[in-house]
mmCIF file of C-alpha atoms and ligand atoms in Angstrom:
data_model
loop_
_atom_site.group_PDB
_atom_site.id
_atom_site.type_symbol
_atom_site.label_atom_id
_atom_site.label_comp_id
_atom_site.label_asym_id
_atom_site.label_seq_id
_atom_site.Cartn_x
_atom_site.Cartn_y
_atom_site.Cartn_z
ATOM 1 C CA MET M 453 0.000 0.000 0.000
ATOM 2 C CA LEU M 454 1.347 3.403 -0.948
ATOM 3 C CA ILE M 455 1.672 5.919 1.872
ATOM 4 C CA GLY M 456 0.883 9.612 1.881
ATOM 5 C CA TYR M 457 1.699 12.399 4.300
ATOM 6 C CA ASN M 458 -1.002 14.903 5.268
ATOM 7 C CA GLN M 459 0.350 18.283 6.305
ATOM 8 C CA ALA M 460 -2.136 18.505 9.199
ATOM 9 C CA THR M 461 0.247 16.296 11.164
ATOM 10 C CA THR M 462 2.787 19.157 11.310
ATOM 11 C CA LEU M 463 0.292 21.981 10.758
ATOM 12 C CA LYS M 464 1.628 24.355 13.419
ATOM 13 C CA ASN M 465 5.347 23.591 13.352
ATOM 14 C CA SER M 466 6.211 23.331 9.671
ATOM 15 C CA ASP M 467 5.575 24.617 6.160
ATOM 16 C CA VAL M 468 5.289 23.300 2.620
ATOM 17 C CA GLU M 469 9.021 23.263 1.897
ATOM 18 C CA THR M 470 9.896 21.510 5.152
ATOM 19 C CA ASP M 471 7.118 18.932 4.834
ATOM 20 C CA LEU M 472 8.107 18.152 1.251
ATOM 21 C CA LYS M 473 11.775 17.849 2.165
ATOM 22 C CA TYR M 474 11.228 15.331 4.975
ATOM 23 C CA ALA M 475 8.322 13.481 3.374
ATOM 24 C CA GLU M 476 10.608 12.884 0.388
ATOM 25 C CA LYS M 477 13.517 11.921 2.662
ATOM 26 C CA TYR M 478 11.481 9.335 4.581
ATOM 27 C CA GLY M 479 10.065 7.716 1.471
ATOM 28 C CA TYR M 480 6.433 8.753 1.329
ATOM 29 C CA ASP M 481 4.771 8.285 -2.045
ATOM 30 C CA PHE M 482 2.378 11.220 -1.784
ATOM 31 C CA ILE M 483 1.673 14.489 -0.004
ATOM 32 C CA GLU M 484 -1.731 15.906 0.846
ATOM 33 C CA PHE M 485 -1.638 19.682 1.053
ATOM 34 C CA GLN M 486 -3.464 21.625 3.735
ATOM 35 C CA MET M 487 -4.768 24.794 2.071
ATOM 36 C CA LYS M 488 -3.625 26.972 4.988
ATOM 37 C CA GLN M 489 -0.040 25.844 4.383
ATOM 38 C CA LEU M 490 -0.297 25.948 0.622
ATOM 39 C CA ASN M 491 -1.809 29.459 0.637
ATOM 40 C CA SER M 492 1.009 30.823 2.780
ATOM 41 C CA TYR M 493 3.577 29.104 0.546
ATOM 42 C CA LEU M 494 2.034 30.742 -2.520
ATOM 43 C CA LYS M 495 2.376 34.199 -0.946
ATOM 44 C CA THR M 496 6.147 33.979 -1.364
ATOM 45 C CA HIS M 497 6.481 31.407 -4.137
ATOM 46 C CA ASP M 498 5.199 30.851 -7.606
ATOM 47 C CA ILE M 499 3.283 27.684 -8.428
ATOM 48 C CA SER M 500 6.092 26.885 -10.890
ATOM 49 C CA ASP M 501 8.387 26.329 -7.872
ATOM 50 C CA LEU M 502 6.176 23.412 -6.876
ATOM 51 C CA VAL M 503 5.982 22.142 -10.446
ATOM 52 C CA ASN M 504 9.804 22.168 -10.517
ATOM 53 C CA PHE M 505 10.036 20.349 -7.212
ATOM 54 C CA PHE M 506 7.669 17.593 -8.316
ATOM 55 C CA SER M 507 9.456 17.221 -11.644
ATOM 56 C CA LYS M 508 12.514 16.018 -9.723
ATOM 57 C CA SER M 509 10.947 14.295 -6.720
ATOM 58 C CA LYS M 510 9.729 10.795 -6.021
ATOM 59 C CA ILE M 511 6.910 12.117 -3.870
ATOM 60 C CA LYS M 512 3.844 13.342 -5.775
ATOM 61 C CA PRO M 513 0.824 15.497 -4.862
ATOM 62 C CA TYR M 514 -2.250 13.488 -3.895
ATOM 63 C CA SER M 515 -4.956 15.888 -2.778
ATOM 64 C CA LEU M 516 -5.809 19.385 -1.630
ATOM 65 C CA ASN M 517 -7.423 19.612 1.841
ATOM 66 C CA ALA M 518 -9.961 20.968 1.675
ATOM 67 C CA LEU M 519 -12.920 22.876 0.324
ATOM 68 C CA GLU M 520 -14.610 23.380 3.677
ATOM 69 C CA PHE M 521 -18.326 23.680 4.357
ATOM 70 C CA PHE M 522 -19.473 23.544 0.750
ATOM 71 C CA ASN M 523 -23.032 22.343 1.296
ATOM 72 C CA LEU M 524 -26.239 23.943 2.639
ATOM 73 C CA LYS M 525 -25.225 27.189 0.937
ATOM 74 C CA GLU M 526 -27.310 29.402 -1.313
ATOM 75 C CA GLY M 527 -26.973 32.502 -3.466
ATOM 76 C CA GLU M 528 -23.804 34.526 -2.889
ATOM 77 C CA ASP M 529 -22.583 32.055 -0.288
ATOM 78 C CA PHE M 530 -22.586 29.227 -2.809
ATOM 79 C CA GLU M 531 -21.001 31.507 -5.442
ATOM 80 C CA ARG M 532 -18.118 31.979 -3.013
ATOM 81 C CA VAL M 533 -17.826 28.210 -2.599
ATOM 82 C CA LYS M 534 -17.679 27.800 -6.376
ATOM 83 C CA ASN M 535 -15.023 30.515 -6.720
ATOM 84 C CA ASP M 536 -12.892 29.001 -3.939
ATOM 85 C CA PHE M 537 -13.219 25.605 -5.562
ATOM 86 C CA GLU M 538 -12.223 26.880 -8.986
ATOM 87 C CA ARG M 539 -9.153 28.574 -7.517
ATOM 88 C CA MET M 540 -8.200 25.253 -5.894
ATOM 89 C CA CYS M 541 -8.794 23.465 -9.203
ATOM 90 C CA LYS M 542 -6.337 25.800 -10.934
ATOM 91 C CA ILE M 543 -3.664 25.049 -8.337
ATOM 92 C CA ALA M 544 -4.385 21.310 -8.468
ATOM 93 C CA SER M 545 -4.248 21.249 -12.234
ATOM 94 C CA ALA M 546 -0.933 23.159 -12.337
ATOM 95 C CA ILE M 547 0.783 20.595 -10.095
ATOM 96 C CA ASN M 548 -1.015 17.574 -11.539
ATOM 97 C CA CYS M 549 -2.942 16.870 -8.328
ATOM 98 C CA LYS M 550 -6.053 14.859 -9.093
ATOM 99 C CA ILE M 551 -8.209 15.125 -5.959
ATOM 100 C CA ILE M 552 -9.838 17.902 -3.959
ATOM 101 C CA ILE M 553 -11.412 16.969 -0.648
ATOM 102 C CA ILE M 554 -14.774 18.589 0.115
ATOM 103 C CA VAL M 555 -16.040 18.921 3.680
ATOM 104 C CA PRO M 556 -19.694 19.277 4.761
ATOM 105 C CA SER M 557 -21.072 22.261 6.677
ATOM 106 C CA PRO M 558 -22.405 22.159 10.232
ATOM 107 C CA LYS M 559 -26.029 21.104 10.633
ATOM 108 C CA ILE M 560 -28.700 23.749 10.363
ATOM 109 C CA GLU M 561 -31.691 23.564 12.700
ATOM 110 C CA ASN M 562 -34.835 21.938 11.327
ATOM 111 C CA VAL M 563 -33.189 20.622 8.182
ATOM 112 C CA SER M 564 -34.014 17.010 7.409
ATOM 113 C CA GLU M 565 -31.542 14.328 6.404
ATOM 114 C CA GLU M 566 -33.363 14.036 3.076
ATOM 115 C CA TYR M 567 -32.831 17.747 2.400
ATOM 116 C CA ILE M 568 -29.138 17.433 3.331
ATOM 117 C CA LYS M 569 -28.838 14.589 0.841
ATOM 118 C CA GLU M 570 -30.593 16.400 -2.010
ATOM 119 C CA ASP M 571 -28.653 19.595 -1.364
ATOM 120 C CA SER M 572 -25.324 17.720 -1.313
ATOM 121 C CA ILE M 573 -26.158 15.958 -4.567
ATOM 122 C CA LYS M 574 -27.034 19.235 -6.277
ATOM 123 C CA SER M 575 -23.945 21.095 -4.988
ATOM 124 C CA ILE M 576 -21.561 18.225 -5.737
ATOM 125 C CA ASN M 577 -22.774 17.987 -9.326
ATOM 126 C CA ILE M 578 -22.166 21.706 -9.859
ATOM 127 C CA LEU M 579 -18.670 21.475 -8.356
ATOM 128 C CA ALA M 580 -17.817 18.264 -10.219
ATOM 129 C CA ASP M 581 -18.737 19.966 -13.504
ATOM 130 C CA ILE M 582 -16.206 22.693 -12.663
ATOM 131 C CA GLY M 583 -13.612 20.091 -11.596
ATOM 132 C CA LYS M 584 -14.022 18.240 -14.864
ATOM 133 C CA ASN M 585 -12.515 21.199 -16.738
ATOM 134 C CA TYR M 586 -9.360 20.766 -14.663
ATOM 135 C CA ASN M 587 -9.264 16.977 -14.527
ATOM 136 C CA VAL M 588 -9.957 17.104 -10.792
ATOM 137 C CA LYS M 589 -12.020 14.583 -8.813
ATOM 138 C CA LEU M 590 -13.977 15.273 -5.621
ATOM 139 C CA ALA M 591 -13.628 13.254 -2.425
ATOM 140 C CA TYR M 592 -16.414 13.828 0.119
ATOM 141 C CA GLU M 593 -15.129 13.690 3.711
ATOM 142 C CA PHE M 594 -17.828 13.202 6.326
ATOM 143 C CA LEU M 595 -16.894 14.514 9.791
ATOM 144 C CA GLY M 596 -18.002 12.283 12.651
ATOM 145 C CA PHE M 597 -19.159 15.148 14.880
ATOM 146 C CA LYS M 598 -22.860 15.198 15.810
ATOM 147 C CA THR M 599 -22.999 18.866 14.768
ATOM 148 C CA THR M 600 -21.918 18.148 11.164
ATOM 149 C CA SER M 601 -24.540 17.756 8.443
ATOM 150 C CA VAL M 602 -22.935 14.613 6.975
ATOM 151 C CA ASN M 603 -21.346 12.682 9.789
ATOM 152 C CA ASN M 604 -21.198 8.975 9.125
ATOM 153 C CA PHE M 605 -20.013 6.566 6.502
ATOM 154 C CA SER M 606 -23.356 5.206 5.286
ATOM 155 C CA GLN M 607 -24.890 8.688 4.910
ATOM 156 C CA CYS M 608 -21.882 9.882 2.895
ATOM 157 C CA TYR M 609 -21.752 6.733 0.772
ATOM 158 C CA GLU M 610 -25.464 7.011 0.013
ATOM 159 C CA ILE M 611 -24.920 10.562 -1.257
ATOM 160 C CA ILE M 612 -21.971 9.781 -3.504
ATOM 161 C CA ASN M 613 -23.766 6.705 -4.790
ATOM 162 C CA ALA M 614 -26.768 8.823 -5.705
ATOM 163 C CA VAL M 615 -24.453 11.325 -7.427
ATOM 164 C CA ASN M 616 -23.122 8.344 -9.363
ATOM 165 C CA ARG M 617 -20.200 9.973 -11.167
ATOM 166 C CA GLU M 618 -16.766 8.539 -11.786
ATOM 167 C CA ASP M 619 -15.202 11.767 -10.566
ATOM 168 C CA VAL M 620 -16.932 11.722 -7.167
ATOM 169 C CA GLY M 621 -15.943 9.472 -4.270
ATOM 170 C CA LEU M 622 -15.416 9.708 -0.540
ATOM 171 C CA VAL M 623 -12.775 10.014 2.146
ATOM 172 C CA LEU M 624 -12.586 7.250 4.709
ATOM 173 C CA ASP M 625 -10.978 8.907 7.729
ATOM 174 C CA CYS M 626 -10.535 6.361 10.545
ATOM 175 C CA PHE M 627 -11.065 9.000 13.263
ATOM 176 C CA HIS M 628 -14.285 10.303 11.732
ATOM 177 C CA PHE M 629 -15.457 6.761 10.999
ATOM 178 C CA TYR M 630 -14.940 5.913 14.663
ATOM 179 C CA ILE M 631 -16.429 8.995 16.339
ATOM 180 C CA GLY M 632 -19.409 9.088 13.963
ATOM 181 C CA ASN M 633 -20.283 5.560 15.094
ATOM 182 C CA SER M 634 -20.093 4.304 11.524
ATOM 183 C CA ASN M 635 -20.803 0.629 11.023
ATOM 184 C CA ILE M 636 -17.976 -1.640 9.913
ATOM 185 C CA GLU M 637 -20.582 -3.861 8.193
ATOM 186 C CA ASP M 638 -21.389 -0.964 5.827
ATOM 187 C CA LEU M 639 -17.751 -0.811 4.791
ATOM 188 C CA LYS M 640 -17.893 -4.450 3.682
ATOM 189 C CA LYS M 641 -20.605 -3.711 1.135
ATOM 190 C CA ILE M 642 -19.039 -0.871 -0.797
ATOM 191 C CA ASP M 643 -17.248 -0.446 -4.081
ATOM 192 C CA PRO M 644 -13.580 0.008 -3.021
ATOM 193 C CA GLU M 645 -12.979 2.252 -6.039
ATOM 194 C CA LYS M 646 -15.222 4.822 -4.366
ATOM 195 C CA ILE M 647 -12.738 5.371 -1.537
ATOM 196 C CA PHE M 648 -10.643 8.094 -3.143
ATOM 197 C CA VAL M 649 -8.770 8.959 0.060
ATOM 198 C CA PHE M 650 -7.999 6.867 3.146
ATOM 199 C CA HIS M 651 -6.921 8.920 6.178
ATOM 200 C CA ILE M 652 -5.224 6.740 8.748
ATOM 201 C CA ASN M 653 -4.913 7.785 12.395
ATOM 202 C CA ASP M 654 -5.961 6.628 15.843
ATOM 203 C CA SER M 655 -7.748 8.097 18.850
ATOM 204 C CA LYS M 656 -7.356 8.595 22.582
ATOM 205 C CA GLU M 657 -9.872 6.750 24.726
ATOM 206 C CA LEU M 658 -12.593 9.215 25.696
ATOM 207 C CA PRO M 659 -16.399 9.250 25.355
ATOM 208 C CA LEU M 660 -17.170 9.707 21.637
ATOM 209 C CA ASP M 661 -18.846 13.089 22.104
ATOM 210 C CA LYS M 662 -15.792 14.397 23.973
ATOM 211 C CA LEU M 663 -13.339 13.598 21.199
ATOM 212 C CA SER M 664 -11.964 16.317 18.958
ATOM 213 C CA ASP M 665 -9.366 16.360 16.191
ATOM 214 C CA SER M 666 -6.632 17.170 18.714
ATOM 215 C CA ASP M 667 -7.215 13.740 20.346
ATOM 216 C CA ARG M 668 -5.900 11.929 17.286
ATOM 217 C CA VAL M 669 -2.800 9.847 18.020
ATOM 218 C CA TRP M 670 -0.359 7.840 15.905
ATOM 219 C CA PRO M 671 -1.844 4.781 14.205
ATOM 220 C CA GLY M 672 -1.591 1.872 16.643
ATOM 221 C CA ASP M 673 -1.328 4.055 19.753
ATOM 222 C CA GLY M 674 -5.070 4.458 20.361
ATOM 223 C CA ILE M 675 -8.321 2.548 20.537
ATOM 224 C CA ILE M 676 -9.729 2.701 16.993
ATOM 225 C CA PRO M 677 -10.079 -0.887 15.693
ATOM 226 C CA LEU M 678 -7.649 -0.259 12.833
ATOM 227 C CA ASP M 679 -7.063 -4.004 12.461
ATOM 228 C CA LYS M 680 -10.770 -4.474 11.728
ATOM 229 C CA ILE M 681 -10.872 -1.576 9.278
ATOM 230 C CA LEU M 682 -7.733 -2.740 7.468
ATOM 231 C CA SER M 683 -8.868 -6.346 7.266
ATOM 232 C CA VAL M 684 -12.169 -5.219 5.705
ATOM 233 C CA LEU M 685 -10.289 -2.980 3.252
ATOM 234 C CA LYS M 686 -8.154 -5.952 2.309
ATOM 235 C CA SER M 687 -11.184 -8.205 1.911
ATOM 236 C CA ILE M 688 -12.933 -5.753 -0.431
ATOM 237 C CA LYS M 689 -9.660 -5.425 -2.396
ATOM 238 C CA PHE M 690 -9.095 -1.759 -1.659
ATOM 239 C CA ASN M 691 -6.099 -0.703 -3.657
ATOM 240 C CA GLY M 692 -5.623 2.931 -2.656
ATOM 241 C CA VAL M 693 -3.230 5.079 -0.660
ATOM 242 C CA ALA M 694 -3.107 5.397 3.152
ATOM 243 C CA THR M 695 -2.438 8.977 4.203
ATOM 244 C CA VAL M 696 -1.484 9.721 7.783
ATOM 245 C CA GLU M 697 -3.478 12.693 9.073
ATOM 246 C CA LEU M 698 -3.333 13.911 12.672
ATOM 247 C CA PHE M 699 -3.995 17.234 14.381
ATOM 248 C CA ASN M 700 -2.311 16.543 17.706
ATOM 249 C CA PRO M 701 -0.775 19.618 19.434
ATOM 250 C CA GLU M 702 1.706 17.390 21.268
ATOM 251 C CA TYR M 703 3.234 16.275 17.957
ATOM 252 C CA TRP M 704 3.183 19.893 16.779
ATOM 253 C CA SER M 705 5.758 20.553 19.506
ATOM 254 C CA TRP M 706 8.140 18.004 17.928
ATOM 255 C CA SER M 707 10.567 18.899 15.182
ATOM 256 C CA PRO M 708 8.916 18.391 11.770
ATOM 257 C CA GLU M 709 11.515 15.783 10.870
ATOM 258 C CA LYS M 710 10.875 13.715 13.999
ATOM 259 C CA ALA M 711 7.082 13.842 13.466
ATOM 260 C CA ILE M 712 7.215 13.038 9.753
ATOM 261 C CA LYS M 713 9.553 10.091 10.382
ATOM 262 C CA ALA M 714 7.421 8.778 13.276
ATOM 263 C CA ALA M 715 4.228 9.105 11.224
ATOM 264 C CA LYS M 716 5.707 6.911 8.502
ATOM 265 C CA GLU M 717 7.012 4.255 10.892
ATOM 266 C CA LYS M 718 3.778 4.097 12.909
ATOM 267 C CA THR M 719 1.645 3.860 9.763
ATOM 268 C CA GLU M 720 3.774 1.150 8.190
ATOM 269 C CA ALA M 721 3.739 -0.906 11.392
ATOM 270 C CA VAL M 722 -0.079 -0.911 11.400
ATOM 271 C CA ILE M 723 -0.741 -1.577 7.729
ATOM 272 C CA LYS M 724 2.005 -4.135 7.057
ATOM 273 C CA LYS M 725 -0.075 -6.966 8.548
ATOM 274 C CA TYR M 726 -2.622 -6.446 5.774
ATOM 275 C CA PHE M 727 -0.941 -4.720 2.869
ATOM 276 C CA ILE M 728 2.536 -4.889 1.399
HETATM 277 ZN ZN1 ZN Y 1010 -9.353 13.395 7.267
#
């Protein structure tokens, strides 16, 4: 299984150049850019600097993280979403990055699950039509928080299935799968090609509704049943990339090199039982 590095893991103690340098050094296959980091990089660099880097590197761009809170928007608010997405598409296209992750908005009071579904389908189709012009695919990342409009695996899968486009899939993030109480049985029934992005991580042991992104820990160091998830992925013949994505402030106090190296070793140790 190929391994990617998500910049969230060193979000507060690193930058694009540093992450690329060490992710390349420690043998990652891919990098997932956090837009906050990429936007600050582009304030002092030209996109051609990245194109040059990737022309000589082994590591390649995998996705842009993320178009946040794209759904349940109307009028000018949705126009802004479309403009942000198109700007991301231009960046992605320039560096030959094929995937943009899209993240659902918080729930709105008195909005039914059916409305959330229909609205997501409509918005995704509009965005995917824009992405098509740039050869960019969309990966829908449900967030497991109760306050998020799309917060579990089956709900997200149902939406992307209804959209039914080759350029639309989902993100399976182990942390969000776990805290959203997603059902492992649902994972067994899906088309593995629809998992565009697989975020690997683990979690501290706390009540589900107390967990936040900062409670993510290295794969294997927490209580998420990663063995179960990986064995199901193997059984359905998932053939994608595992990207390590944490937001833990403790690891942000490490040197970027130490964190990027540890992330690779911890991820490999967990997946090697199931994938080469
Ligand atoms: Zn994620």
